[in-house]
Amino acid sequence: MTKRVLGIDPGLLHTGWAVIDTAGSSRKYIASGVILPKTTLPFSERLATIFRGVSELCETFAPDECSIEITFVNKNPKTTLILGHARAAAIVAVANRGIPVFEYEPNKIKKALTGAGHADKTAIDKMVQILLPAAHPKTADEADAIAIALAHTNMTRFI
Amino acid sequence: MTKRVLGIDPGLLHTGWAVIDTAGSSRKYIASGVILPKTTLPFSERLATIFRGVSELCETFAPDECSIEITFVNKNPKTTLILGHARAAAIVAVANRGIPVFEYEPNKIKKALTGAGHADKTAIDKMVQILLPAAHPKTADEADAIAIALAHTNMTRFI
């Protein structure tokens, strides 16, 4: 049975997204892209742009599950707080449609993709290229969203 | 002309809300309450509960404007990050309907209500009682939401 996964890499400036189909050990790249809220809009409308963008993705691709990274407070709590808002705007768009949202710690995503929780970006990109040769992300946010979706499909393998 | 304001005091455990009508210098309490997402639900569904709750308020009361406090990073950035998610879930519900969201710093809300940016809770409660005698909030979150809505209606008076 094919399962469709929506991976999201949220951000107020760029929210990366990717759709992947998985059936057993096979995976198929469907689509990916980036939602870019206009920076001239008020904060609330930028969040609404992310919400509407993810809502449209759910309508267009009808994912069965959604995969998203857990945000931790980093050196800049203010930036983390803004990221939290963007992340919630994306989560709400998915959860409001009854689509289950799976949240993973960044090292769990790395481990699920490469077998190592501290894998670097190159190792992750390599695994994405091997598992999904049809994916040609144009931006880092798109690449991260693909990795997040892919990690979810791998989740039972390594952890 | 009557303007209807929705005030929101967001939180993952309790999201307080209040609806106030204002026309010139007169104000009328319409309704207030608290959205309580079930704590047994996954995080994403708790956020969706806030989103749906605020969406329903917008449908029921058709507010013209929304007033919400700006969140700052406090001593516990992790708690602030969770609050940011709850706040975004509420903001998105309003902004997605094209209702303008006005965000105010806490001291601006205090100043708009009492004339002093460092007014204590008692002074604020007193002003709310004077301006809106019909309001009888049952919880602190509901009282805060009333104050946030009321402050917005006062915003041109003191600042």
PDB file of C-alpha atoms in Angstrom:
ATOM      1  CA  MET A   1       0.000   0.000   0.000  1.00  0.00           C
ATOM      2  CA  THR A   2       1.374   3.394  -0.976  1.00  0.00           C
ATOM      3  CA  LYS A   3       1.705   6.014   1.728  1.00  0.00           C
ATOM      4  CA  ARG A   4       2.186   9.670   0.814  1.00  0.00           C
ATOM      5  CA  VAL A   5       4.338  11.802   3.104  1.00  0.00           C
ATOM      6  CA  LEU A   6       4.529  15.589   3.260  1.00  0.00           C
ATOM      7  CA  GLY A   7       7.816  16.846   4.708  1.00  0.00           C
ATOM      8  CA  ILE A   8       7.984  20.432   5.950  1.00  0.00           C
ATOM      9  CA  ASP A   9      10.987  22.586   6.826  1.00  0.00           C
ATOM     10  CA  PRO A  10       9.280  25.657   8.286  1.00  0.00           C
ATOM     11  CA  GLY A  11      10.564  29.220   8.353  1.00  0.00           C
ATOM     12  CA  LEU A  12       9.071  32.714   8.210  1.00  0.00           C
ATOM     13  CA  LEU A  13      11.189  33.631   5.164  1.00  0.00           C
ATOM     14  CA  HIS A  14      11.184  30.236   3.402  1.00  0.00           C
ATOM     15  CA  THR A  15       9.087  27.180   4.226  1.00  0.00           C
ATOM     16  CA  GLY A  16      10.440  24.190   2.318  1.00  0.00           C
ATOM     17  CA  TRP A  17       8.084  21.317   1.457  1.00  0.00           C
ATOM     18  CA  ALA A  18       8.360  17.925  -0.227  1.00  0.00           C
ATOM     19  CA  VAL A  19       5.957  15.134  -1.162  1.00  0.00           C
ATOM     20  CA  ILE A  20       7.183  11.535  -1.360  1.00  0.00           C
ATOM     21  CA  ASP A  21       5.314   8.288  -1.975  1.00  0.00           C
ATOM     22  CA  THR A  22       6.496   5.177  -0.191  1.00  0.00           C
ATOM     23  CA  ALA A  23       5.441   1.542  -0.588  1.00  0.00           C
ATOM     24  CA  GLY A  24       7.499  -1.079   1.226  1.00  0.00           C
ATOM     25  CA  SER A  25      11.131  -0.308   0.534  1.00  0.00           C
ATOM     26  CA  SER A  26      10.443   1.783  -2.592  1.00  0.00           C
ATOM     27  CA  ARG A  27      10.208   5.559  -2.544  1.00  0.00           C
ATOM     28  CA  LYS A  28       9.076   7.947  -5.236  1.00  0.00           C
ATOM     29  CA  TYR A  29       9.715  11.665  -5.451  1.00  0.00           C
ATOM     30  CA  ILE A  30       6.470  13.485  -6.259  1.00  0.00           C
ATOM     31  CA  ALA A  31       7.131  17.206  -5.817  1.00  0.00           C
ATOM     32  CA  SER A  32       8.885  19.803  -3.709  1.00  0.00           C
ATOM     33  CA  GLY A  33       9.143  23.560  -3.406  1.00  0.00           C
ATOM     34  CA  VAL A  34       9.269  26.554  -1.134  1.00  0.00           C
ATOM     35  CA  ILE A  35       6.565  28.849   0.273  1.00  0.00           C
ATOM     36  CA  LEU A  36       7.844  32.427   0.317  1.00  0.00           C
ATOM     37  CA  PRO A  37       5.656  34.828   2.317  1.00  0.00           C
ATOM     38  CA  LYS A  38       6.158  38.423   1.136  1.00  0.00           C
ATOM     39  CA  THR A  39       8.452  40.180   3.597  1.00  0.00           C
ATOM     40  CA  THR A  40       6.460  43.395   3.179  1.00  0.00           C
ATOM     41  CA  LEU A  41       3.373  41.810   4.734  1.00  0.00           C
ATOM     42  CA  PRO A  42       2.556  42.155   8.448  1.00  0.00           C
ATOM     43  CA  PHE A  43       3.744  39.230  10.615  1.00  0.00           C
ATOM     44  CA  SER A  44       0.204  37.820  10.981  1.00  0.00           C
ATOM     45  CA  GLU A  45      -0.294  37.740   7.200  1.00  0.00           C
ATOM     46  CA  ARG A  46       3.070  36.085   6.634  1.00  0.00           C
ATOM     47  CA  LEU A  47       1.941  33.328   9.002  1.00  0.00           C
ATOM     48  CA  ALA A  48      -1.389  33.131   7.138  1.00  0.00           C
ATOM     49  CA  THR A  49       0.556  32.734   3.853  1.00  0.00           C
ATOM     50  CA  ILE A  50       2.367  29.704   5.298  1.00  0.00           C
ATOM     51  CA  PHE A  51      -0.940  28.315   6.571  1.00  0.00           C
ATOM     52  CA  ARG A  52      -2.643  28.777   3.197  1.00  0.00           C
ATOM     53  CA  GLY A  53       0.358  27.408   1.312  1.00  0.00           C
ATOM     54  CA  VAL A  54       0.459  24.213   3.377  1.00  0.00           C
ATOM     55  CA  SER A  55      -3.350  23.933   3.221  1.00  0.00           C
ATOM     56  CA  GLU A  56      -3.147  24.057  -0.595  1.00  0.00           C
ATOM     57  CA  LEU A  57      -0.431  21.375  -0.578  1.00  0.00           C
ATOM     58  CA  CYS A  58      -2.719  19.145   1.497  1.00  0.00           C
ATOM     59  CA  GLU A  59      -5.556  19.708  -0.991  1.00  0.00           C
ATOM     60  CA  THR A  60      -3.355  19.155  -4.057  1.00  0.00           C
ATOM     61  CA  PHE A  61      -1.363  16.143  -2.882  1.00  0.00           C
ATOM     62  CA  ALA A  62      -3.610  14.638  -0.161  1.00  0.00           C
ATOM     63  CA  PRO A  63      -0.739  13.362   2.022  1.00  0.00           C
ATOM     64  CA  ASP A  64      -1.437  10.540   4.497  1.00  0.00           C
ATOM     65  CA  GLU A  65       1.130  11.734   7.002  1.00  0.00           C
ATOM     66  CA  CYS A  66       3.272  14.784   7.671  1.00  0.00           C
ATOM     67  CA  SER A  67       6.848  14.889   8.945  1.00  0.00           C
ATOM     68  CA  ILE A  68       8.392  17.955  10.602  1.00  0.00           C
ATOM     69  CA  GLU A  69      11.489  18.651  12.672  1.00  0.00           C
ATOM     70  CA  ILE A  70      11.254  19.491  16.381  1.00  0.00           C
ATOM     71  CA  THR A  71      12.552  22.993  17.066  1.00  0.00           C
ATOM     72  CA  PHE A  72      14.892  23.473  19.987  1.00  0.00           C
ATOM     73  CA  VAL A  73      15.797  26.770  21.590  1.00  0.00           C
ATOM     74  CA  ASN A  74      19.166  27.703  20.125  1.00  0.00           C
ATOM     75  CA  LYS A  75      21.595  30.535  20.805  1.00  0.00           C
ATOM     76  CA  ASN A  76      19.065  33.071  19.575  1.00  0.00           C
ATOM     77  CA  PRO A  77      15.776  32.473  21.454  1.00  0.00           C
ATOM     78  CA  LYS A  78      14.125  35.382  19.593  1.00  0.00           C
ATOM     79  CA  THR A  79      14.783  33.731  16.204  1.00  0.00           C
ATOM     80  CA  THR A  80      13.605  30.408  17.648  1.00  0.00           C
ATOM     81  CA  LEU A  81      10.372  32.070  18.775  1.00  0.00           C
ATOM     82  CA  ILE A  82       9.711  33.388  15.257  1.00  0.00           C
ATOM     83  CA  LEU A  83      10.495  29.944  13.832  1.00  0.00           C
ATOM     84  CA  GLY A  84       8.022  28.469  16.340  1.00  0.00           C
ATOM     85  CA  HIS A  85       5.292  30.719  14.943  1.00  0.00           C
ATOM     86  CA  ALA A  86       6.057  29.677  11.341  1.00  0.00           C
ATOM     87  CA  ARG A  87       6.213  26.027  12.399  1.00  0.00           C
ATOM     88  CA  ALA A  88       2.823  26.254  14.148  1.00  0.00           C
ATOM     89  CA  ALA A  89       1.237  27.895  11.069  1.00  0.00           C
ATOM     90  CA  ALA A  90       2.346  24.867   8.993  1.00  0.00           C
ATOM     91  CA  ILE A  91       1.398  22.274  11.647  1.00  0.00           C
ATOM     92  CA  VAL A  92      -2.079  23.722  12.110  1.00  0.00           C
ATOM     93  CA  ALA A  93      -2.768  23.576   8.346  1.00  0.00           C
ATOM     94  CA  VAL A  94      -2.010  19.838   8.381  1.00  0.00           C
ATOM     95  CA  ALA A  95      -3.505  18.865  11.766  1.00  0.00           C
ATOM     96  CA  ASN A  96      -6.729  20.772  11.046  1.00  0.00           C
ATOM     97  CA  ARG A  97      -7.357  18.321   8.192  1.00  0.00           C
ATOM     98  CA  GLY A  98      -6.922  15.301  10.450  1.00  0.00           C
ATOM     99  CA  ILE A  99      -3.566  14.394   8.871  1.00  0.00           C
ATOM    100  CA  PRO A 100      -1.213  12.991  11.553  1.00  0.00           C
ATOM    101  CA  VAL A 101       1.875  15.118  12.195  1.00  0.00           C
ATOM    102  CA  PHE A 102       5.065  13.289  13.160  1.00  0.00           C
ATOM    103  CA  GLU A 103       7.641  15.429  14.930  1.00  0.00           C
ATOM    104  CA  TYR A 104      11.269  14.329  14.986  1.00  0.00           C
ATOM    105  CA  GLU A 105      14.368  15.596  16.710  1.00  0.00           C
ATOM    106  CA  PRO A 106      17.018  16.725  14.174  1.00  0.00           C
ATOM    107  CA  ASN A 107      19.443  13.937  15.170  1.00  0.00           C
ATOM    108  CA  LYS A 108      16.681  11.332  14.746  1.00  0.00           C
ATOM    109  CA  ILE A 109      16.167  12.581  11.188  1.00  0.00           C
ATOM    110  CA  LYS A 110      19.891  12.338  10.486  1.00  0.00           C
ATOM    111  CA  LYS A 111      20.020   8.852  12.013  1.00  0.00           C
ATOM    112  CA  ALA A 112      16.980   7.654  10.063  1.00  0.00           C
ATOM    113  CA  LEU A 113      18.601   8.844   6.827  1.00  0.00           C
ATOM    114  CA  THR A 114      22.234   7.862   7.275  1.00  0.00           C
ATOM    115  CA  GLY A 115      22.355   5.612  10.344  1.00  0.00           C
ATOM    116  CA  ALA A 116      24.347   8.300  12.209  1.00  0.00           C
ATOM    117  CA  GLY A 117      22.761  10.944  14.455  1.00  0.00           C
ATOM    118  CA  HIS A 118      25.589  13.386  13.795  1.00  0.00           C
ATOM    119  CA  ALA A 119      25.847  13.009  10.013  1.00  0.00           C
ATOM    120  CA  ASP A 120      26.889  16.178   8.170  1.00  0.00           C
ATOM    121  CA  LYS A 121      24.956  17.880   5.373  1.00  0.00           C
ATOM    122  CA  THR A 122      27.005  16.187   2.622  1.00  0.00           C
ATOM    123  CA  ALA A 123      26.235  12.699   3.953  1.00  0.00           C
ATOM    124  CA  ILE A 124      22.535  13.559   4.129  1.00  0.00           C
ATOM    125  CA  ASP A 125      22.499  15.017   0.593  1.00  0.00           C
ATOM    126  CA  LYS A 126      24.210  11.879  -0.659  1.00  0.00           C
ATOM    127  CA  MET A 127      21.616   9.590   0.926  1.00  0.00           C
ATOM    128  CA  VAL A 128      18.805  11.719  -0.523  1.00  0.00           C
ATOM    129  CA  GLN A 129      20.400  11.426  -3.992  1.00  0.00           C
ATOM    130  CA  ILE A 130      20.711   7.640  -3.637  1.00  0.00           C
ATOM    131  CA  LEU A 131      17.171   7.100  -2.333  1.00  0.00           C
ATOM    132  CA  LEU A 132      15.446   9.735  -4.470  1.00  0.00           C
ATOM    133  CA  PRO A 133      17.457  10.315  -7.681  1.00  0.00           C
ATOM    134  CA  ALA A 134      14.515  12.188  -9.241  1.00  0.00           C
ATOM    135  CA  ALA A 135      14.718  14.935  -6.599  1.00  0.00           C
ATOM    136  CA  HIS A 136      16.658  18.032  -7.681  1.00  0.00           C
ATOM    137  CA  PRO A 137      16.086  20.593  -4.925  1.00  0.00           C
ATOM    138  CA  LYS A 138      16.890  24.168  -5.901  1.00  0.00           C
ATOM    139  CA  THR A 139      17.252  25.509  -2.385  1.00  0.00           C
ATOM    140  CA  ALA A 140      18.499  24.322   1.016  1.00  0.00           C
ATOM    141  CA  ASP A 141      14.986  24.590   2.479  1.00  0.00           C
ATOM    142  CA  GLU A 142      13.587  22.349  -0.256  1.00  0.00           C
ATOM    143  CA  ALA A 143      16.458  19.859   0.265  1.00  0.00           C
ATOM    144  CA  ASP A 144      15.824  19.834   4.021  1.00  0.00           C
ATOM    145  CA  ALA A 145      12.095  19.208   3.473  1.00  0.00           C
ATOM    146  CA  ILE A 146      12.930  16.251   1.207  1.00  0.00           C
ATOM    147  CA  ALA A 147      15.277  14.859   3.880  1.00  0.00           C
ATOM    148  CA  ILE A 148      12.593  15.304   6.559  1.00  0.00           C
ATOM    149  CA  ALA A 149       9.977  13.484   4.451  1.00  0.00           C
ATOM    150  CA  LEU A 150      12.439  10.761   3.514  1.00  0.00           C
ATOM    151  CA  ALA A 151      13.568  10.286   7.118  1.00  0.00           C
ATOM    152  CA  HIS A 152       9.972   9.611   8.112  1.00  0.00           C
ATOM    153  CA  THR A 153       9.679   6.861   5.502  1.00  0.00           C
ATOM    154  CA  ASN A 154      12.908   5.349   6.920  1.00  0.00           C
ATOM    155  CA  MET A 155      11.952   5.797  10.548  1.00  0.00           C
ATOM    156  CA  THR A 156      11.318   2.139  11.293  1.00  0.00           C
ATOM    157  CA  ARG A 157      14.653   1.059   9.812  1.00  0.00           C
ATOM    158  CA  PHE A 158      17.264   2.660  12.045  1.00  0.00           C
ATOM    159  CA  ILE A 159      15.572   3.673  15.305  1.00  0.00           C
TER     160      ILE A 159
ATOM    161  CA  MET B   1     -19.984  53.155  13.756  1.00  0.00           C
ATOM    162  CA  THR B   2     -19.612  50.107  15.936  1.00  0.00           C
ATOM    163  CA  LYS B   3     -16.350  48.190  15.751  1.00  0.00           C
ATOM    164  CA  ARG B   4     -16.115  44.671  17.165  1.00  0.00           C
ATOM    165  CA  VAL B   5     -12.802  43.595  18.693  1.00  0.00           C
ATOM    166  CA  LEU B   6     -11.636  40.075  19.494  1.00  0.00           C
ATOM    167  CA  GLY B   7      -8.970  39.982  22.213  1.00  0.00           C
ATOM    168  CA  ILE B   8      -6.876  36.836  22.573  1.00  0.00           C
ATOM    169  CA  ASP B   9      -4.608  35.705  25.398  1.00  0.00           C
ATOM    170  CA  PRO B  10      -3.027  32.614  23.858  1.00  0.00           C
ATOM    171  CA  GLY B  11      -1.665  29.566  25.641  1.00  0.00           C
ATOM    172  CA  LEU B  12      -1.360  25.840  24.949  1.00  0.00           C
ATOM    173  CA  LEU B  13      -3.273  24.969  28.142  1.00  0.00           C
ATOM    174  CA  HIS B  14      -5.732  27.872  28.153  1.00  0.00           C
ATOM    175  CA  THR B  15      -6.408  30.396  25.388  1.00  0.00           C
ATOM    176  CA  GLY B  16      -8.513  33.233  26.783  1.00  0.00           C
ATOM    177  CA  TRP B  17     -10.739  35.238  24.427  1.00  0.00           C
ATOM    178  CA  ALA B  18     -13.053  38.216  24.657  1.00  0.00           C
ATOM    179  CA  VAL B  19     -15.354  40.092  22.289  1.00  0.00           C
ATOM    180  CA  ILE B  20     -16.079  43.770  22.847  1.00  0.00           C
ATOM    181  CA  ASP B  21     -18.060  46.275  20.785  1.00  0.00           C
ATOM    182  CA  THR B  22     -16.857  49.856  20.674  1.00  0.00           C
ATOM    183  CA  ALA B  23     -18.475  52.970  19.204  1.00  0.00           C
ATOM    184  CA  GLY B  24     -16.840  56.306  19.950  1.00  0.00           C
ATOM    185  CA  SER B  25     -16.142  56.379  23.679  1.00  0.00           C
ATOM    186  CA  SER B  26     -18.682  53.674  24.554  1.00  0.00           C
ATOM    187  CA  ARG B  27     -17.749  50.014  24.995  1.00  0.00           C
ATOM    188  CA  LYS B  28     -19.969  46.982  25.339  1.00  0.00           C
ATOM    189  CA  TYR B  29     -19.014  43.573  26.645  1.00  0.00           C
ATOM    190  CA  ILE B  30     -20.306  40.886  24.290  1.00  0.00           C
ATOM    191  CA  ALA B  31     -18.755  37.591  25.393  1.00  0.00           C
ATOM    192  CA  SER B  32     -15.623  35.948  26.725  1.00  0.00           C
ATOM    193  CA  GLY B  33     -14.319  32.500  27.507  1.00  0.00           C
ATOM    194  CA  VAL B  34     -11.427  30.092  27.369  1.00  0.00           C
ATOM    195  CA  ILE B  35     -10.376  27.476  24.788  1.00  0.00           C
ATOM    196  CA  LEU B  36      -9.030  24.406  26.588  1.00  0.00           C
ATOM    197  CA  PRO B  37      -7.267  21.911  24.291  1.00  0.00           C
ATOM    198  CA  LYS B  38      -7.297  18.414  25.812  1.00  0.00           C
ATOM    199  CA  THR B  39      -3.886  17.778  27.372  1.00  0.00           C
ATOM    200  CA  THR B  40      -4.064  14.130  26.266  1.00  0.00           C
ATOM    201  CA  LEU B  41      -3.980  15.132  22.589  1.00  0.00           C
ATOM    202  CA  PRO B  42      -0.733  15.250  20.588  1.00  0.00           C
ATOM    203  CA  PHE B  43       0.868  18.714  20.384  1.00  0.00           C
ATOM    204  CA  SER B  44      -0.240  19.219  16.749  1.00  0.00           C
ATOM    205  CA  GLU B  45      -3.873  18.489  17.619  1.00  0.00           C
ATOM    206  CA  ARG B  46      -3.782  20.809  20.614  1.00  0.00           C
ATOM    207  CA  LEU B  47      -2.659  23.575  18.248  1.00  0.00           C
ATOM    208  CA  ALA B  48      -5.437  22.588  15.817  1.00  0.00           C
ATOM    209  CA  THR B  49      -7.952  22.873  18.695  1.00  0.00           C
ATOM    210  CA  ILE B  50      -6.839  26.480  19.306  1.00  0.00           C
ATOM    211  CA  PHE B  51      -7.050  27.190  15.565  1.00  0.00           C
ATOM    212  CA  ARG B  52     -10.541  25.712  15.298  1.00  0.00           C
ATOM    213  CA  GLY B  53     -11.703  27.432  18.477  1.00  0.00           C
ATOM    214  CA  VAL B  54     -10.593  30.867  17.261  1.00  0.00           C
ATOM    215  CA  SER B  55     -11.984  30.136  13.769  1.00  0.00           C
ATOM    216  CA  GLU B  56     -15.382  29.395  15.349  1.00  0.00           C
ATOM    217  CA  LEU B  57     -15.208  32.631  17.349  1.00  0.00           C
ATOM    218  CA  CYS B  58     -14.583  34.531  14.105  1.00  0.00           C
ATOM    219  CA  GLU B  59     -17.600  32.837  12.500  1.00  0.00           C
ATOM    220  CA  THR B  60     -19.878  33.384  15.511  1.00  0.00           C
ATOM    221  CA  PHE B  61     -18.930  36.957  16.387  1.00  0.00           C
ATOM    222  CA  ALA B  62     -17.528  38.314  13.083  1.00  0.00           C
ATOM    223  CA  PRO B  63     -14.970  40.638  14.707  1.00  0.00           C
ATOM    224  CA  ASP B  64     -13.638  43.591  12.678  1.00  0.00           C
ATOM    225  CA  GLU B  65     -10.230  43.541  14.358  1.00  0.00           C
ATOM    226  CA  CYS B  66      -8.182  41.308  16.626  1.00  0.00           C
ATOM    227  CA  SER B  67      -5.890  42.345  19.475  1.00  0.00           C
ATOM    228  CA  ILE B  68      -3.123  40.123  20.847  1.00  0.00           C
ATOM    229  CA  GLU B  69      -0.082  40.624  23.071  1.00  0.00           C
ATOM    230  CA  ILE B  70       3.444  40.413  21.678  1.00  0.00           C
ATOM    231  CA  THR B  71       5.375  37.538  23.252  1.00  0.00           C
ATOM    232  CA  PHE B  72       8.891  38.190  24.443  1.00  0.00           C
ATOM    233  CA  VAL B  73      11.467  35.572  25.304  1.00  0.00           C
ATOM    234  CA  ASN B  74      11.413  35.300  29.100  1.00  0.00           C
ATOM    235  CA  LYS B  75      13.502  33.323  31.598  1.00  0.00           C
ATOM    236  CA  ASN B  76      12.234  30.064  30.134  1.00  0.00           C
ATOM    237  CA  PRO B  77      12.791  30.133  26.342  1.00  0.00           C
ATOM    238  CA  LYS B  78      11.317  26.608  26.018  1.00  0.00           C
ATOM    239  CA  THR B  79       8.006  27.741  27.530  1.00  0.00           C
ATOM    240  CA  THR B  80       8.114  30.855  25.337  1.00  0.00           C
ATOM    241  CA  LEU B  81       8.585  28.660  22.262  1.00  0.00           C
ATOM    242  CA  ILE B  82       5.486  26.604  23.150  1.00  0.00           C
ATOM    243  CA  LEU B  83       3.545  29.830  23.760  1.00  0.00           C
ATOM    244  CA  GLY B  84       4.713  31.057  20.333  1.00  0.00           C
ATOM    245  CA  HIS B  85       3.166  27.975  18.718  1.00  0.00           C
ATOM    246  CA  ALA B  86      -0.173  28.513  20.522  1.00  0.00           C
ATOM    247  CA  ARG B  87      -0.075  32.203  19.639  1.00  0.00           C
ATOM    248  CA  ALA B  88       0.531  31.443  15.951  1.00  0.00           C
ATOM    249  CA  ALA B  89      -2.353  28.935  15.885  1.00  0.00           C
ATOM    250  CA  ALA B  90      -4.677  31.717  17.092  1.00  0.00           C
ATOM    251  CA  ILE B  91      -3.203  34.427  14.828  1.00  0.00           C
ATOM    252  CA  VAL B  92      -3.484  32.246  11.716  1.00  0.00           C
ATOM    253  CA  ALA B  93      -7.185  31.534  12.408  1.00  0.00           C
ATOM    254  CA  VAL B  94      -7.861  35.277  12.426  1.00  0.00           C
ATOM    255  CA  ALA B  95      -5.475  36.438   9.672  1.00  0.00           C
ATOM    256  CA  ASN B  96      -6.640  33.678   7.314  1.00  0.00           C
ATOM    257  CA  ARG B  97     -10.078  35.331   7.331  1.00  0.00           C
ATOM    258  CA  GLY B  98      -8.624  38.712   6.385  1.00  0.00           C
ATOM    259  CA  ILE B  99      -9.270  40.152   9.858  1.00  0.00           C
ATOM    260  CA  PRO B 100      -6.460  42.564  10.807  1.00  0.00           C
ATOM    261  CA  VAL B 101      -4.380  41.450  13.792  1.00  0.00           C
ATOM    262  CA  PHE B 102      -2.975  44.181  16.041  1.00  0.00           C
ATOM    263  CA  GLU B 103      -0.021  43.108  18.157  1.00  0.00           C
ATOM    264  CA  TYR B 104       0.873  45.094  21.270  1.00  0.00           C
ATOM    265  CA  GLU B 105       3.710  44.981  23.732  1.00  0.00           C
ATOM    266  CA  PRO B 106       2.492  44.144  27.269  1.00  0.00           C
ATOM    267  CA  ASN B 107       3.450  47.565  28.649  1.00  0.00           C
ATOM    268  CA  LYS B 108       1.543  49.281  25.801  1.00  0.00           C
ATOM    269  CA  ILE B 109      -1.559  47.319  26.805  1.00  0.00           C
ATOM    270  CA  LYS B 110      -1.118  48.380  30.436  1.00  0.00           C
ATOM    271  CA  LYS B 111      -0.569  51.993  29.376  1.00  0.00           C
ATOM    272  CA  ALA B 112      -3.602  52.012  27.073  1.00  0.00           C
ATOM    273  CA  LEU B 113      -5.755  50.726  29.929  1.00  0.00           C
ATOM    274  CA  THR B 114      -4.479  52.656  32.916  1.00  0.00           C
ATOM    275  CA  GLY B 115      -2.201  55.361  31.544  1.00  0.00           C
ATOM    276  CA  ALA B 116       0.825  53.651  33.171  1.00  0.00           C
ATOM    277  CA  GLY B 117       3.063  51.121  31.405  1.00  0.00           C
ATOM    278  CA  HIS B 118       3.930  49.415  34.666  1.00  0.00           C
ATOM    279  CA  ALA B 119       0.447  49.170  36.175  1.00  0.00           C
ATOM    280  CA  ASP B 120      -0.129  46.101  38.357  1.00  0.00           C
ATOM    281  CA  LYS B 121      -2.860  43.495  37.881  1.00  0.00           C
ATOM    282  CA  THR B 122      -5.163  45.144  40.434  1.00  0.00           C
ATOM    283  CA  ALA B 123      -5.058  48.485  38.610  1.00  0.00           C
ATOM    284  CA  ILE B 124      -5.829  46.761  35.324  1.00  0.00           C
ATOM    285  CA  ASP B 125      -8.707  44.732  36.798  1.00  0.00           C
ATOM    286  CA  LYS B 126     -10.119  47.944  38.275  1.00  0.00           C
ATOM    287  CA  MET B 127     -10.052  49.720  34.906  1.00  0.00           C
ATOM    288  CA  VAL B 128     -11.710  46.734  33.230  1.00  0.00           C
ATOM    289  CA  GLN B 129     -14.477  46.823  35.880  1.00  0.00           C
ATOM    290  CA  ILE B 130     -15.005  50.543  35.361  1.00  0.00           C
ATOM    291  CA  LEU B 131     -15.032  50.385  31.556  1.00  0.00           C
ATOM    292  CA  LEU B 132     -16.855  47.053  31.212  1.00  0.00           C
ATOM    293  CA  PRO B 133     -19.032  46.454  34.297  1.00  0.00           C
ATOM    294  CA  ALA B 134     -20.894  43.637  32.493  1.00  0.00           C
ATOM    295  CA  ALA B 135     -17.717  41.553  32.238  1.00  0.00           C
ATOM    296  CA  HIS B 136     -17.312  38.919  34.940  1.00  0.00           C
ATOM    297  CA  PRO B 137     -14.309  36.831  33.891  1.00  0.00           C
ATOM    298  CA  LYS B 138     -14.070  33.452  35.623  1.00  0.00           C
ATOM    299  CA  THR B 139     -10.352  32.891  34.952  1.00  0.00           C
ATOM    300  CA  ALA B 140      -7.179  34.949  34.664  1.00  0.00           C
ATOM    301  CA  ASP B 141      -6.853  34.059  30.954  1.00  0.00           C
ATOM    302  CA  GLU B 142     -10.361  35.350  30.250  1.00  0.00           C
ATOM    303  CA  ALA B 143      -9.641  38.524  32.254  1.00  0.00           C
ATOM    304  CA  ASP B 144      -6.396  39.056  30.328  1.00  0.00           C
ATOM    305  CA  ALA B 145      -8.192  38.617  27.002  1.00  0.00           C
ATOM    306  CA  ILE B 146     -10.775  41.227  28.044  1.00  0.00           C
ATOM    307  CA  ALA B 147      -7.956  43.612  28.993  1.00  0.00           C
ATOM    308  CA  ILE B 148      -6.205  42.994  25.655  1.00  0.00           C
ATOM    309  CA  ALA B 149      -9.404  43.683  23.671  1.00  0.00           C
ATOM    310  CA  LEU B 150     -10.209  46.731  25.781  1.00  0.00           C
ATOM    311  CA  ALA B 151      -6.678  48.120  25.456  1.00  0.00           C
ATOM    312  CA  HIS B 152      -7.037  48.014  21.669  1.00  0.00           C
ATOM    313  CA  THR B 153     -10.226  50.096  21.859  1.00  0.00           C
ATOM    314  CA  ASN B 154      -8.330  52.603  24.045  1.00  0.00           C
ATOM    315  CA  MET B 155      -5.175  52.563  21.967  1.00  0.00           C
ATOM    316  CA  THR B 156      -5.602  56.026  20.479  1.00  0.00           C
ATOM    317  CA  ARG B 157      -6.265  57.603  23.862  1.00  0.00           C
ATOM    318  CA  PHE B 158      -3.021  57.174  25.767  1.00  0.00           C
ATOM    319  CA  ILE B 159      -0.280  56.402  23.269  1.00  0.00           C
TER     320      ILE B 159
END
